[in-house]
PDB file of C-alpha atoms in Angstrom:
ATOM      1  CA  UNK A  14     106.585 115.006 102.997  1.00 93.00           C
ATOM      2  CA  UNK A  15     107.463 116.316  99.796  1.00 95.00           C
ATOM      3  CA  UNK A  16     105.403 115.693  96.795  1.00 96.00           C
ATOM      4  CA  UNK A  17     106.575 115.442  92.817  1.00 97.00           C
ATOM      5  CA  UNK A  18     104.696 115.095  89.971  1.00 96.00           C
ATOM      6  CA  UNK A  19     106.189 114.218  86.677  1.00 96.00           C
ATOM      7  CA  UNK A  20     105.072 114.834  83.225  1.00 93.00           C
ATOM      8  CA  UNK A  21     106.062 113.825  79.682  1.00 91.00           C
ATOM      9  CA  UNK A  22     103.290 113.130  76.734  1.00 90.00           C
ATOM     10  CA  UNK A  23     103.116 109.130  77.048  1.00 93.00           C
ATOM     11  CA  UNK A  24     104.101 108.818  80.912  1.00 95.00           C
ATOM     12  CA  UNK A  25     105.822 105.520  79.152  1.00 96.00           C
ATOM     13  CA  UNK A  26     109.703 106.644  79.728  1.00 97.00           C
ATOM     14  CA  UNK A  27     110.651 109.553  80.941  1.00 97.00           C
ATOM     15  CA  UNK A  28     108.481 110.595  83.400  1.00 97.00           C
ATOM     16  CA  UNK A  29     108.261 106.593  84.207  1.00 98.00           C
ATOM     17  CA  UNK A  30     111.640 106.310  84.877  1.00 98.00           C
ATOM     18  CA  UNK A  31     112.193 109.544  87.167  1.00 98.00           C
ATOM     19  CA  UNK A  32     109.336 108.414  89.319  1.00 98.00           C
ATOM     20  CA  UNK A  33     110.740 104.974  90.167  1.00 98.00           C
ATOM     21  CA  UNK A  34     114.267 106.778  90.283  1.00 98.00           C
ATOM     22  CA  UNK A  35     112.921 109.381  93.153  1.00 98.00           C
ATOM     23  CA  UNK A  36     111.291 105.883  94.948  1.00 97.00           C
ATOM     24  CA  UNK A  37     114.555 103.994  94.722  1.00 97.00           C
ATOM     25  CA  UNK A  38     117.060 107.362  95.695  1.00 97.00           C
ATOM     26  CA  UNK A  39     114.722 108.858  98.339  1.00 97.00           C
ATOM     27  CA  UNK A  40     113.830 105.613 100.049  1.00 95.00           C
ATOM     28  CA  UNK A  41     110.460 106.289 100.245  1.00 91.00           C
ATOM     29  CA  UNK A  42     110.973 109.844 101.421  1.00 95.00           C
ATOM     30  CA  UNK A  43     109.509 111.990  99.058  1.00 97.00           C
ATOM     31  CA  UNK A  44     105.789 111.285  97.827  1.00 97.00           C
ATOM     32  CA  UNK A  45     106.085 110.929  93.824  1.00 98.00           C
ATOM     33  CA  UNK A  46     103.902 110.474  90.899  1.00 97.00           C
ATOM     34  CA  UNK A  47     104.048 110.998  87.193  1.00 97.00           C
ATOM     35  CA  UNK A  48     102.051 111.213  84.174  1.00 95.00           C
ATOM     36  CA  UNK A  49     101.455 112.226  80.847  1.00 93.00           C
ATOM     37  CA  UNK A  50      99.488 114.380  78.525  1.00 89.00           C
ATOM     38  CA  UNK A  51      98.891 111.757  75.616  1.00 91.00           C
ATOM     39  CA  UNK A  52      99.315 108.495  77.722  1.00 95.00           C
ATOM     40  CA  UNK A  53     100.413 105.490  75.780  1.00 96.00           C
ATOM     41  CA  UNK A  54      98.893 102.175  76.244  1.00 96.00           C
ATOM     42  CA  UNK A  55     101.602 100.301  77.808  1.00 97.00           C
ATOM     43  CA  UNK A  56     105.017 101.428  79.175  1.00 97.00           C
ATOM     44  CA  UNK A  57     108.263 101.185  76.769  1.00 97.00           C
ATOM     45  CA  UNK A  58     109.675  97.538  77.059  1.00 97.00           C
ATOM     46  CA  UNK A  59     113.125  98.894  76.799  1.00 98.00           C
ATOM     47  CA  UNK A  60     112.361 101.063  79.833  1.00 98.00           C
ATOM     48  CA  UNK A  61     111.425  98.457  81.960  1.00 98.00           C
ATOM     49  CA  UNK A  62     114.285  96.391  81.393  1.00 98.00           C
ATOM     50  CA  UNK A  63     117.040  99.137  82.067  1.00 98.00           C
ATOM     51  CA  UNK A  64     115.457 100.363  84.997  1.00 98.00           C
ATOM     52  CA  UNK A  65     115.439  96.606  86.461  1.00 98.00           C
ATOM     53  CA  UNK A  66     118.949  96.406  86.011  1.00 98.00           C
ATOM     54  CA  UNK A  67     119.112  99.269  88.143  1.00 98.00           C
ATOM     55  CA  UNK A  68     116.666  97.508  90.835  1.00 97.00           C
ATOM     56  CA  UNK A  69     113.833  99.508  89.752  1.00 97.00           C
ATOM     57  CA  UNK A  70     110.765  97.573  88.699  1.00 97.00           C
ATOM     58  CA  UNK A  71     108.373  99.133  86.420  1.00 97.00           C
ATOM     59  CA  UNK A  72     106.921  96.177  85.290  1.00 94.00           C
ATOM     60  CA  UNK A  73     103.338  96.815  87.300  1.00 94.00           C
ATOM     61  CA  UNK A  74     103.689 100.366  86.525  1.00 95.00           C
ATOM     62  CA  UNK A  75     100.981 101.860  83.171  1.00 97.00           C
ATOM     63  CA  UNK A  76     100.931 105.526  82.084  1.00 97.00           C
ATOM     64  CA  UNK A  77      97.879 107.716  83.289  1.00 97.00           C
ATOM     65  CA  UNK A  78      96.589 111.272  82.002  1.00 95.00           C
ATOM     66  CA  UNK A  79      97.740 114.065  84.215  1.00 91.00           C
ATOM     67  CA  UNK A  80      94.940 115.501  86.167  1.00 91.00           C
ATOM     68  CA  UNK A  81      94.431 119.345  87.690  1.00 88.00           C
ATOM     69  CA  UNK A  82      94.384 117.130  91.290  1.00 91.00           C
ATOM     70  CA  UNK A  83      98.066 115.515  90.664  1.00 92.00           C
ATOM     71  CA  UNK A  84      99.165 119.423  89.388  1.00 89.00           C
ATOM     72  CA  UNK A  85      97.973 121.011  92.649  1.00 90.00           C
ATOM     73  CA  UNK A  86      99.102 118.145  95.063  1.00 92.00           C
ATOM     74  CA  UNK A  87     102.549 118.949  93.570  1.00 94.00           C
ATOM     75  CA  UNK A  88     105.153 120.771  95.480  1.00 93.00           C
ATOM     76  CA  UNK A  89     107.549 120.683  92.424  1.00 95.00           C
ATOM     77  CA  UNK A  90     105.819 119.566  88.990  1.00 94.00           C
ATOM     78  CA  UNK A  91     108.616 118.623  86.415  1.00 95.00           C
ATOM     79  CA  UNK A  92     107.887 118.457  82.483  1.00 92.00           C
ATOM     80  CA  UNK A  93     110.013 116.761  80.084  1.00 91.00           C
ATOM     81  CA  UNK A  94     108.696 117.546  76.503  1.00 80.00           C
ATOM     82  CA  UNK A  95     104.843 117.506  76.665  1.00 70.00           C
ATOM     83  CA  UNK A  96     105.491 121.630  76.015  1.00 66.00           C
ATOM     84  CA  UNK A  97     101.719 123.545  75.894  1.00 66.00           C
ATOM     85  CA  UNK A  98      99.883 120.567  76.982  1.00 65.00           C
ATOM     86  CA  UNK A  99     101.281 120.497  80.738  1.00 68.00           C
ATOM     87  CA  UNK A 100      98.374 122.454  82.760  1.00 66.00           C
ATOM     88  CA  UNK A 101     100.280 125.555  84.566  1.00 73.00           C
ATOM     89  CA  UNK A 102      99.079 127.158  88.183  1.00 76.00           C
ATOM     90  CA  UNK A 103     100.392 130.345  89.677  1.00 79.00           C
ATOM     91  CA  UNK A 104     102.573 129.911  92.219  1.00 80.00           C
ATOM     92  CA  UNK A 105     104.107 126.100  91.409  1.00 85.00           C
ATOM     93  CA  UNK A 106     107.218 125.494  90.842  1.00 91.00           C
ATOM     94  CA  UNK A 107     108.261 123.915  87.710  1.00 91.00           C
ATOM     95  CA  UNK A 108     111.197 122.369  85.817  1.00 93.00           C
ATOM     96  CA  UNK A 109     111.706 121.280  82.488  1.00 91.00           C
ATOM     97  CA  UNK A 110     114.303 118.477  82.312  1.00 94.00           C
ATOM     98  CA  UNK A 111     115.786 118.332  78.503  1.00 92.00           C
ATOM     99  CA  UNK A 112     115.794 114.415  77.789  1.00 94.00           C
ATOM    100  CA  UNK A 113     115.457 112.453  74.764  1.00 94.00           C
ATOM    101  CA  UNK A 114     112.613 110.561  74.360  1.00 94.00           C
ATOM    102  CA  UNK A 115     113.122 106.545  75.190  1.00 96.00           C
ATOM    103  CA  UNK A 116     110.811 105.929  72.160  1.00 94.00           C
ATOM    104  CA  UNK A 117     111.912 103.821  69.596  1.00 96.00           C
ATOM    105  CA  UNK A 118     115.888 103.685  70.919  1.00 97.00           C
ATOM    106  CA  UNK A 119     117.787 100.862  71.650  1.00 98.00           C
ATOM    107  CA  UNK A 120     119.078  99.821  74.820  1.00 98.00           C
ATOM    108  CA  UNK A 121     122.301 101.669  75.056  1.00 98.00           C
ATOM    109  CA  UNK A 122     120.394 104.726  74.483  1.00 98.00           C
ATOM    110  CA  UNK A 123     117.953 103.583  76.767  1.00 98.00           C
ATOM    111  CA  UNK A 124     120.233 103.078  79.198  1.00 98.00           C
ATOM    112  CA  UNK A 125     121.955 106.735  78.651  1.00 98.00           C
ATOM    113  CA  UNK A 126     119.285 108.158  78.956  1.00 98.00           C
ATOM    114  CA  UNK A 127     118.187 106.532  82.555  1.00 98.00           C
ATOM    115  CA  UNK A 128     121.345 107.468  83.750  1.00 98.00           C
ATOM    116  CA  UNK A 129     120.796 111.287  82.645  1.00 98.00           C
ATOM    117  CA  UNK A 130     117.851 111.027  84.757  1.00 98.00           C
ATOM    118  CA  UNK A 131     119.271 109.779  87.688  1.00 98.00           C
ATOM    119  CA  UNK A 132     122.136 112.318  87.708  1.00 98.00           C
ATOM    120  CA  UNK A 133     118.926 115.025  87.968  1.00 98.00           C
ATOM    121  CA  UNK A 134     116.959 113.171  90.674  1.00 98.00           C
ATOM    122  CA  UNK A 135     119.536 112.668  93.010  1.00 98.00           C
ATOM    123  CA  UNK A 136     120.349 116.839  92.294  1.00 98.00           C
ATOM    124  CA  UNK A 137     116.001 116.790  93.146  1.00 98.00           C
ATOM    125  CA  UNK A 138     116.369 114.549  96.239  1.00 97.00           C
ATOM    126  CA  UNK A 139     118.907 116.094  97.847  1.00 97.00           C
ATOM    127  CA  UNK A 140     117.676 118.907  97.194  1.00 96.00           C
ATOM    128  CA  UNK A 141     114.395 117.836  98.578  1.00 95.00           C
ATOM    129  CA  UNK A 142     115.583 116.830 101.900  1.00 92.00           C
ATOM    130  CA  UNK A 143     117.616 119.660 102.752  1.00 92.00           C
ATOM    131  CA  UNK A 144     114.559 121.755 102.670  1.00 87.00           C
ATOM    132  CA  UNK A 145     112.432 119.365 104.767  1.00 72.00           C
TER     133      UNK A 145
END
């Protein structure tokens, strides 16, 4: 089974988000975690409540620091925004998804920016099982 490992610098949003997007769109098919490199202390409200409109629920969920193990489980390790502080290892293969940060939006931009995520894990997914 496939394995994906997220990373932003608060694992509070984005990295939240595509996690519980890969659960929901792979139906348990692909092994996913994420994490960040500056975790916050709670995951964004805002986040929680668009990704439960969208059946998703977050609300057990907590951001955790990104460890070497959770790099080299990885068969695809995706960053979005933590830059330098994302450990690197030869022979992984990594994206970097462009997103805004949830942080301090509303949630319309919340929202927007969920949906930009989803458009990119069902791209991952699909992906994903067409190699497996």
């Amino acid at each position: 089974m496939p394995e994906v490992l997220f990373v932003c610098v608060h694992n509070a949003g984005r990295s939240q988000m595509a996690a519980g997007l890969v659960k929901l769109r792979s139906g348990g098919g692909i092994l996913v975690r994420s994490a960040g490199s500056d975790p916050a202390e709670t995951i964004n409200a805002r986040v929680v409540e668009a990704m439960a409109e969208v059946g998703v629920d977050l609300s057990d969920e907590f951001p955790k620091p990104v460890t070497d193990e959770a790099v080299r489980a990885a068969d695809v390790v995706i960053t979005m925004g933590c830059g330098d502080a994302c450990p690197v290892y030869p022979g992984k293969r990594y994206e970097d998804w462009q997103l805004d940060d949830p942080a301090g939006k509303d949630i319309d931009e919340v929202r927007r920016i969920r949906d930009a995520i989803d458009a990119k894990v069902r791209r991952l997914v699909d992906e994903l099982r067409a190699q497996a």
